[in-house]
Amino acid sequence: MRVSDLNEYLLGRFPTDHAEPWDHVGLACGVPCDPVDRVAVALDASDASIKAAVKLGANVLVTHHPVYIKAPDAFVSDGISYPSSSLAIFHAIERGMSVLSYHTNLDRSHEARRVLADKLGLRPVSSLEFPDDPERCGLGSVCEGEPVSLDELVTRCALAFHTDPRVWGDPNRRIERIAILGGSLGDFGEAALRCGADVIVTGEAGYHVAQDLNARGCDVILLGHDRSEEPFTAILMDAVHCAGIHKDRICRIGPSRQWWTRTEQEQL
């Protein structure tokens, strides 16, 4: 299998037209006609991931987050004067590494909707983006499950996503309808309100956004951007295998731990 064949299969599974217009998905760098020897899968297409993939003997790095959204002015070995993506691409090309990313097109997949809900033992009934059309691909998920207190849900989130969540809301409040969105909340807090969610579980959100949602009846649980999307690497590993790459030739880098909290450090 060539790099271009793998990219074509993955874009068939996570179509380009499902990605946001600003996104950068698919092949970022590499030689399309190169054979795929070994594939490393990671959340981030960072310089650290590229170096780790090289150590694992991979010549293809498949990630969720793209190496960049907006291309840097140059791809150089200077890691200070230019964005980190500049160095990452430089090292990838230097080492013969092909980098492929599937970002908001994967976010809109049914697999993404299910995997986040499954982590919390919930049943997704629709996407958050299109709550009235359960079959349509869309961002996030609206879930149903047994009613729990907010505190119980937070505990479940902490264990499932290996994080120390930040929470807006009364810990004793009874929660019935749960919305989940990996990554950044953006404007989807309004969608959570419209679908009647008691809480939105997401990666990150601004202070004033979380404050406003809580005041309007939707509690907020913030997992950390990377923690909320780390499960997507399992989706990518399965997709690479389904493309025809044997499991023995697929390895995973991570999970990513680029930040920490004092509570987490005390528990280590």
mmCIF file of C-alpha atoms in Angstrom:
data_model
loop_
_atom_site.group_PDB
_atom_site.id
_atom_site.type_symbol
_atom_site.label_atom_id
_atom_site.label_comp_id
_atom_site.label_asym_id
_atom_site.label_seq_id
_atom_site.Cartn_x
_atom_site.Cartn_y
_atom_site.Cartn_z
ATOM 1 C CA MET A 1 0.000 0.000 0.000
ATOM 2 C CA ARG A 2 1.231 3.480 -0.862
ATOM 3 C CA VAL A 3 0.846 6.593 1.261
ATOM 4 C CA SER A 4 -1.631 7.968 -1.286
ATOM 5 C CA ASP A 5 -3.733 4.769 -1.031
ATOM 6 C CA LEU A 6 -3.917 5.057 2.757
ATOM 7 C CA ASN A 7 -4.860 8.732 2.542
ATOM 8 C CA GLU A 8 -7.533 7.994 -0.070
ATOM 9 C CA TYR A 9 -9.092 5.309 2.123
ATOM 10 C CA LEU A 10 -9.089 7.488 5.242
ATOM 11 C CA LEU A 11 -10.587 10.441 3.369
ATOM 12 C CA GLY A 12 -13.281 8.064 2.148
ATOM 13 C CA ARG A 13 -14.051 7.150 5.752
ATOM 14 C CA PHE A 14 -13.739 10.754 6.976
ATOM 15 C CA PRO A 15 -14.709 12.842 3.919
ATOM 16 C CA THR A 16 -13.085 16.180 3.212
ATOM 17 C CA ASP A 17 -16.481 17.823 2.769
ATOM 18 C CA HIS A 18 -17.229 17.022 6.432
ATOM 19 C CA ALA A 19 -14.274 19.176 7.515
ATOM 20 C CA GLU A 20 -14.517 22.846 8.399
ATOM 21 C CA PRO A 21 -13.478 25.181 5.537
ATOM 22 C CA TRP A 22 -10.535 26.473 7.592
ATOM 23 C CA ASP A 23 -9.241 23.008 8.439
ATOM 24 C CA HIS A 24 -6.200 21.262 6.957
ATOM 25 C CA VAL A 25 -6.877 17.540 6.552
ATOM 26 C CA GLY A 26 -5.287 14.674 4.651
ATOM 27 C CA LEU A 27 -1.652 14.617 3.552
ATOM 28 C CA ALA A 28 0.460 17.436 5.021
ATOM 29 C CA CYS A 29 3.871 16.294 3.790
ATOM 30 C CA GLY A 30 5.593 13.230 2.379
ATOM 31 C CA VAL A 31 5.898 11.259 -0.832
ATOM 32 C CA PRO A 32 2.488 9.949 -1.974
ATOM 33 C CA CYS A 33 3.986 7.033 -3.910
ATOM 34 C CA ASP A 34 6.095 5.792 -0.961
ATOM 35 C CA PRO A 35 5.084 2.365 0.361
ATOM 36 C CA VAL A 36 3.569 2.302 3.847
ATOM 37 C CA ASP A 37 5.997 0.359 6.030
ATOM 38 C CA ARG A 38 4.791 1.115 9.562
ATOM 39 C CA VAL A 39 2.173 3.578 10.846
ATOM 40 C CA ALA A 40 2.299 5.540 14.090
ATOM 41 C CA VAL A 41 -0.941 7.087 15.374
ATOM 42 C CA ALA A 42 -1.042 10.113 17.687
ATOM 43 C CA LEU A 43 -3.378 12.893 18.764
ATOM 44 C CA ASP A 44 -0.993 15.677 17.717
ATOM 45 C CA ALA A 45 1.222 16.090 14.658
ATOM 46 C CA SER A 46 3.909 17.715 16.781
ATOM 47 C CA ASP A 47 7.667 17.541 16.475
ATOM 48 C CA ALA A 48 7.677 15.243 19.512
ATOM 49 C CA SER A 49 5.225 12.877 17.782
ATOM 50 C CA ILE A 50 7.342 12.834 14.631
ATOM 51 C CA LYS A 51 10.476 11.981 16.624
ATOM 52 C CA ALA A 52 8.583 9.262 18.513
ATOM 53 C CA ALA A 53 7.289 7.812 15.230
ATOM 54 C CA VAL A 54 10.847 7.656 13.871
ATOM 55 C CA LYS A 55 12.006 5.784 16.998
ATOM 56 C CA LEU A 56 9.172 3.291 16.497
ATOM 57 C CA GLY A 57 10.336 2.631 12.940
ATOM 58 C CA ALA A 58 7.289 4.226 11.298
ATOM 59 C CA ASN A 59 7.421 6.090 8.010
ATOM 60 C CA VAL A 60 3.825 7.368 8.283
ATOM 61 C CA LEU A 61 2.322 9.416 11.112
ATOM 62 C CA VAL A 62 -1.485 9.540 11.253
ATOM 63 C CA THR A 63 -2.961 12.118 13.636
ATOM 64 C CA HIS A 64 -6.196 13.784 14.641
ATOM 65 C CA HIS A 65 -4.871 17.332 14.962
ATOM 66 C CA PRO A 66 -3.171 18.693 11.846
ATOM 67 C CA VAL A 67 0.401 19.926 11.929
ATOM 68 C CA TYR A 68 -0.967 23.420 11.330
ATOM 69 C CA ILE A 69 -4.194 25.221 10.482
ATOM 70 C CA LYS A 70 -2.440 28.132 8.834
ATOM 71 C CA ALA A 71 0.899 27.338 7.191
ATOM 72 C CA PRO A 72 3.946 29.047 8.751
ATOM 73 C CA ASP A 73 6.014 31.432 6.668
ATOM 74 C CA ALA A 74 8.819 28.895 6.324
ATOM 75 C CA PHE A 75 9.750 25.310 7.217
ATOM 76 C CA VAL A 76 13.098 25.629 8.976
ATOM 77 C CA SER A 77 15.177 24.023 11.719
ATOM 78 C CA ASP A 78 14.845 27.097 13.951
ATOM 79 C CA GLY A 79 12.449 26.162 16.727
ATOM 80 C CA ILE A 80 12.306 29.588 18.381
ATOM 81 C CA SER A 81 11.834 32.228 15.672
ATOM 82 C CA TYR A 82 9.051 30.298 13.894
ATOM 83 C CA PRO A 83 5.956 28.385 15.030
ATOM 84 C CA SER A 84 6.502 24.831 16.273
ATOM 85 C CA SER A 85 4.760 23.508 13.150
ATOM 86 C CA SER A 86 7.628 24.904 11.085
ATOM 87 C CA LEU A 87 10.122 22.664 12.862
ATOM 88 C CA ALA A 88 7.762 19.673 12.828
ATOM 89 C CA ILE A 89 7.349 19.743 9.048
ATOM 90 C CA PHE A 90 11.095 20.325 8.576
ATOM 91 C CA HIS A 91 11.950 17.249 10.654
ATOM 92 C CA ALA A 92 9.237 15.127 9.017
ATOM 93 C CA ILE A 93 10.603 15.836 5.540
ATOM 94 C CA GLU A 94 14.184 15.444 6.739
ATOM 95 C CA ARG A 95 13.390 11.979 8.120
ATOM 96 C CA GLY A 96 11.187 10.830 5.237
ATOM 97 C CA MET A 97 8.032 10.846 7.371
ATOM 98 C CA SER A 98 4.624 11.254 5.719
ATOM 99 C CA VAL A 99 2.104 13.057 7.946
ATOM 100 C CA LEU A 100 -1.655 12.563 7.464
ATOM 101 C CA SER A 101 -4.319 14.205 9.648
ATOM 102 C CA TYR A 102 -8.091 13.814 9.994
ATOM 103 C CA HIS A 103 -9.521 16.532 12.193
ATOM 104 C CA THR A 104 -12.988 18.079 11.963
ATOM 105 C CA ASN A 105 -13.909 15.508 9.308
ATOM 106 C CA LEU A 106 -13.336 12.804 11.943
ATOM 107 C CA ASP A 107 -15.105 14.927 14.587
ATOM 108 C CA ARG A 108 -18.286 14.695 12.509
ATOM 109 C CA SER A 109 -18.178 10.901 12.191
ATOM 110 C CA HIS A 110 -20.582 8.517 13.895
ATOM 111 C CA GLU A 111 -17.515 6.804 15.420
ATOM 112 C CA ALA A 112 -16.531 10.007 17.244
ATOM 113 C CA ARG A 113 -20.088 10.461 18.468
ATOM 114 C CA ARG A 114 -20.175 6.944 19.872
ATOM 115 C CA VAL A 115 -16.709 6.692 21.401
ATOM 116 C CA LEU A 116 -17.106 9.724 23.693
ATOM 117 C CA ALA A 117 -20.544 8.605 24.834
ATOM 118 C CA ASP A 118 -19.306 5.042 25.409
ATOM 119 C CA LYS A 119 -16.541 6.335 27.672
ATOM 120 C CA LEU A 120 -19.239 7.656 30.015
ATOM 121 C CA GLY A 121 -21.618 4.726 29.659
ATOM 122 C CA LEU A 122 -24.157 6.816 27.749
ATOM 123 C CA ARG A 123 -26.246 6.242 24.634
ATOM 124 C CA PRO A 124 -25.889 8.885 21.907
ATOM 125 C CA VAL A 125 -29.215 9.728 20.277
ATOM 126 C CA SER A 126 -28.018 12.382 17.808
ATOM 127 C CA SER A 127 -25.224 14.814 17.095
ATOM 128 C CA LEU A 128 -25.157 18.133 18.914
ATOM 129 C CA GLU A 129 -24.896 19.919 15.579
ATOM 130 C CA PHE A 130 -28.017 18.288 14.094
ATOM 131 C CA PRO A 131 -30.118 17.075 17.059
ATOM 132 C CA ASP A 132 -33.249 16.591 14.946
ATOM 133 C CA ASP A 133 -31.540 14.315 12.392
ATOM 134 C CA PRO A 134 -29.975 11.325 14.214
ATOM 135 C CA GLU A 135 -28.591 9.725 11.053
ATOM 136 C CA ARG A 136 -26.756 12.818 9.845
ATOM 137 C CA CYS A 137 -23.056 13.195 10.594
ATOM 138 C CA GLY A 138 -22.404 16.143 12.880
ATOM 139 C CA LEU A 139 -20.262 17.492 15.670
ATOM 140 C CA GLY A 140 -20.737 16.282 19.229
ATOM 141 C CA SER A 141 -23.419 14.087 20.703
ATOM 142 C CA VAL A 142 -26.627 14.388 22.688
ATOM 143 C CA CYS A 143 -26.870 11.465 25.102
ATOM 144 C CA GLU A 144 -29.308 9.683 27.316
ATOM 145 C CA GLY A 145 -28.643 7.599 30.408
ATOM 146 C CA GLU A 146 -29.743 7.010 33.976
ATOM 147 C CA PRO A 147 -30.095 10.304 35.899
ATOM 148 C CA VAL A 148 -27.063 11.110 38.046
ATOM 149 C CA SER A 149 -25.855 13.996 40.148
ATOM 150 C CA LEU A 150 -23.412 16.412 38.557
ATOM 151 C CA ASP A 151 -20.796 15.266 41.058
ATOM 152 C CA GLU A 152 -21.276 11.623 40.027
ATOM 153 C CA LEU A 153 -20.911 12.558 36.365
ATOM 154 C CA VAL A 154 -17.734 14.523 37.099
ATOM 155 C CA THR A 155 -16.249 11.507 38.883
ATOM 156 C CA ARG A 156 -17.114 9.353 35.888
ATOM 157 C CA CYS A 157 -15.468 11.878 33.552
ATOM 158 C CA ALA A 158 -12.309 12.024 35.676
ATOM 159 C CA LEU A 159 -11.891 8.244 35.602
ATOM 160 C CA ALA A 160 -12.842 7.765 31.948
ATOM 161 C CA PHE A 161 -10.664 10.561 30.561
ATOM 162 C CA HIS A 162 -7.840 10.432 33.140
ATOM 163 C CA THR A 163 -8.128 14.073 34.025
ATOM 164 C CA ASP A 164 -9.050 16.507 36.796
ATOM 165 C CA PRO A 165 -12.077 18.343 35.333
ATOM 166 C CA ARG A 166 -12.992 21.980 35.916
ATOM 167 C CA VAL A 167 -16.697 22.237 36.656
ATOM 168 C CA TRP A 168 -19.363 24.932 36.561
ATOM 169 C CA GLY A 169 -22.520 23.929 38.434
ATOM 170 C CA ASP A 170 -24.098 22.647 41.633
ATOM 171 C CA PRO A 171 -22.541 19.205 42.407
ATOM 172 C CA ASN A 172 -25.881 17.981 43.803
ATOM 173 C CA ARG A 173 -27.933 18.943 40.741
ATOM 174 C CA ARG A 174 -29.704 16.017 39.041
ATOM 175 C CA ILE A 175 -28.472 15.514 35.467
ATOM 176 C CA GLU A 176 -30.575 13.738 32.828
ATOM 177 C CA ARG A 177 -29.688 15.072 29.362
ATOM 178 C CA ILE A 178 -25.979 15.264 28.554
ATOM 179 C CA ALA A 179 -24.229 16.863 25.593
ATOM 180 C CA ILE A 180 -20.627 15.985 24.728
ATOM 181 C CA LEU A 181 -18.223 17.760 22.390
ATOM 182 C CA GLY A 182 -14.542 16.899 22.094
ATOM 183 C CA GLY A 183 -12.006 19.720 21.772
ATOM 184 C CA SER A 184 -13.104 23.351 21.958
ATOM 185 C CA LEU A 185 -16.704 24.268 22.735
ATOM 186 C CA GLY A 186 -16.745 27.325 20.458
ATOM 187 C CA ASP A 187 -20.328 28.378 19.757
ATOM 188 C CA PHE A 188 -21.844 24.983 20.553
ATOM 189 C CA GLY A 189 -22.920 26.004 24.028
ATOM 190 C CA GLU A 190 -25.952 27.560 22.350
ATOM 191 C CA ALA A 191 -26.672 24.244 20.640
ATOM 192 C CA ALA A 192 -26.508 22.489 24.013
ATOM 193 C CA LEU A 193 -29.077 24.945 25.393
ATOM 194 C CA ARG A 194 -31.357 24.500 22.381
ATOM 195 C CA CYS A 195 -31.418 20.718 22.746
ATOM 196 C CA GLY A 196 -32.251 20.975 26.457
ATOM 197 C CA ALA A 197 -28.944 19.634 27.806
ATOM 198 C CA ASP A 198 -28.478 19.833 31.564
ATOM 199 C CA VAL A 199 -24.697 19.783 31.089
ATOM 200 C CA ILE A 200 -22.121 20.021 28.323
ATOM 201 C CA VAL A 201 -18.970 17.901 28.661
ATOM 202 C CA THR A 202 -16.194 19.350 26.514
ATOM 203 C CA GLY A 203 -12.472 19.933 26.290
ATOM 204 C CA GLU A 204 -12.201 23.663 26.828
ATOM 205 C CA ALA A 205 -14.309 26.839 26.920
ATOM 206 C CA GLY A 206 -13.774 30.486 27.819
ATOM 207 C CA TYR A 207 -14.539 31.786 31.300
ATOM 208 C CA HIS A 208 -17.405 34.031 30.221
ATOM 209 C CA VAL A 209 -18.884 31.316 27.985
ATOM 210 C CA ALA A 210 -18.935 28.786 30.846
ATOM 211 C CA GLN A 211 -20.287 31.408 33.251
ATOM 212 C CA ASP A 212 -23.088 32.317 30.863
ATOM 213 C CA LEU A 213 -24.099 28.720 30.132
ATOM 214 C CA ASN A 214 -24.219 27.856 33.822
ATOM 215 C CA ALA A 215 -26.372 30.914 34.550
ATOM 216 C CA ARG A 216 -28.791 29.821 31.812
ATOM 217 C CA GLY A 217 -29.211 26.281 33.129
ATOM 218 C CA CYS A 218 -26.506 24.271 31.356
ATOM 219 C CA ASP A 219 -23.652 23.139 33.603
ATOM 220 C CA VAL A 220 -20.165 22.805 32.117
ATOM 221 C CA ILE A 221 -17.490 20.119 32.589
ATOM 222 C CA LEU A 222 -14.079 20.933 31.098
ATOM 223 C CA LEU A 223 -11.805 17.923 30.566
ATOM 224 C CA GLY A 224 -8.897 19.575 28.803
ATOM 225 C CA HIS A 225 -8.767 19.733 24.998
ATOM 226 C CA ASP A 226 -6.349 16.847 24.553
ATOM 227 C CA ARG A 227 -7.960 14.617 27.186
ATOM 228 C CA SER A 228 -11.356 14.953 25.508
ATOM 229 C CA GLU A 229 -10.017 13.863 22.102
ATOM 230 C CA GLU A 230 -7.418 11.240 23.020
ATOM 231 C CA PRO A 231 -10.053 8.481 22.414
ATOM 232 C CA PHE A 232 -10.091 9.475 18.734
ATOM 233 C CA THR A 233 -6.677 7.840 18.301
ATOM 234 C CA ALA A 234 -8.406 4.465 18.752
ATOM 235 C CA ILE A 235 -10.737 5.362 15.867
ATOM 236 C CA LEU A 236 -7.731 6.184 13.690
ATOM 237 C CA MET A 237 -5.932 2.947 14.591
ATOM 238 C CA ASP A 238 -8.999 0.937 13.622
ATOM 239 C CA ALA A 239 -9.367 2.889 10.368
ATOM 240 C CA VAL A 240 -5.717 2.315 9.431
ATOM 241 C CA HIS A 241 -6.173 -1.405 10.090
ATOM 242 C CA CYS A 242 -9.361 -1.495 8.003
ATOM 243 C CA ALA A 243 -7.426 0.190 5.188
ATOM 244 C CA GLY A 244 -5.304 -2.952 4.966
ATOM 245 C CA ILE A 245 -2.398 -2.351 7.348
ATOM 246 C CA HIS A 246 -1.732 -5.299 9.676
ATOM 247 C CA LYS A 247 -2.107 -4.551 13.390
ATOM 248 C CA ASP A 248 1.537 -5.499 13.966
ATOM 249 C CA ARG A 249 2.523 -2.548 11.770
ATOM 250 C CA ILE A 250 0.402 0.010 13.667
ATOM 251 C CA CYS A 251 1.624 1.635 16.883
ATOM 252 C CA ARG A 252 0.203 4.327 19.127
ATOM 253 C CA ILE A 253 2.015 7.352 20.522
ATOM 254 C CA GLY A 254 0.648 8.757 23.737
ATOM 255 C CA PRO A 255 -1.537 9.472 25.492
ATOM 256 C CA SER A 256 -0.570 13.110 25.355
ATOM 257 C CA ARG A 257 0.237 14.796 28.695
ATOM 258 C CA GLN A 258 1.338 18.291 27.772
ATOM 259 C CA TRP A 259 -0.165 19.976 30.844
ATOM 260 C CA TRP A 260 -0.949 19.020 34.403
ATOM 261 C CA THR A 261 -2.793 20.119 37.509
ATOM 262 C CA ARG A 262 -1.477 20.186 41.068
ATOM 263 C CA THR A 263 -4.039 17.572 42.102
ATOM 264 C CA GLU A 264 -2.893 15.192 39.389
ATOM 265 C CA GLN A 265 0.763 15.644 40.377
ATOM 266 C CA GLU A 266 -0.078 14.842 44.006
ATOM 267 C CA GLN A 267 -1.793 11.612 42.890
ATOM 268 C CA LEU A 268 1.196 10.390 40.841
#
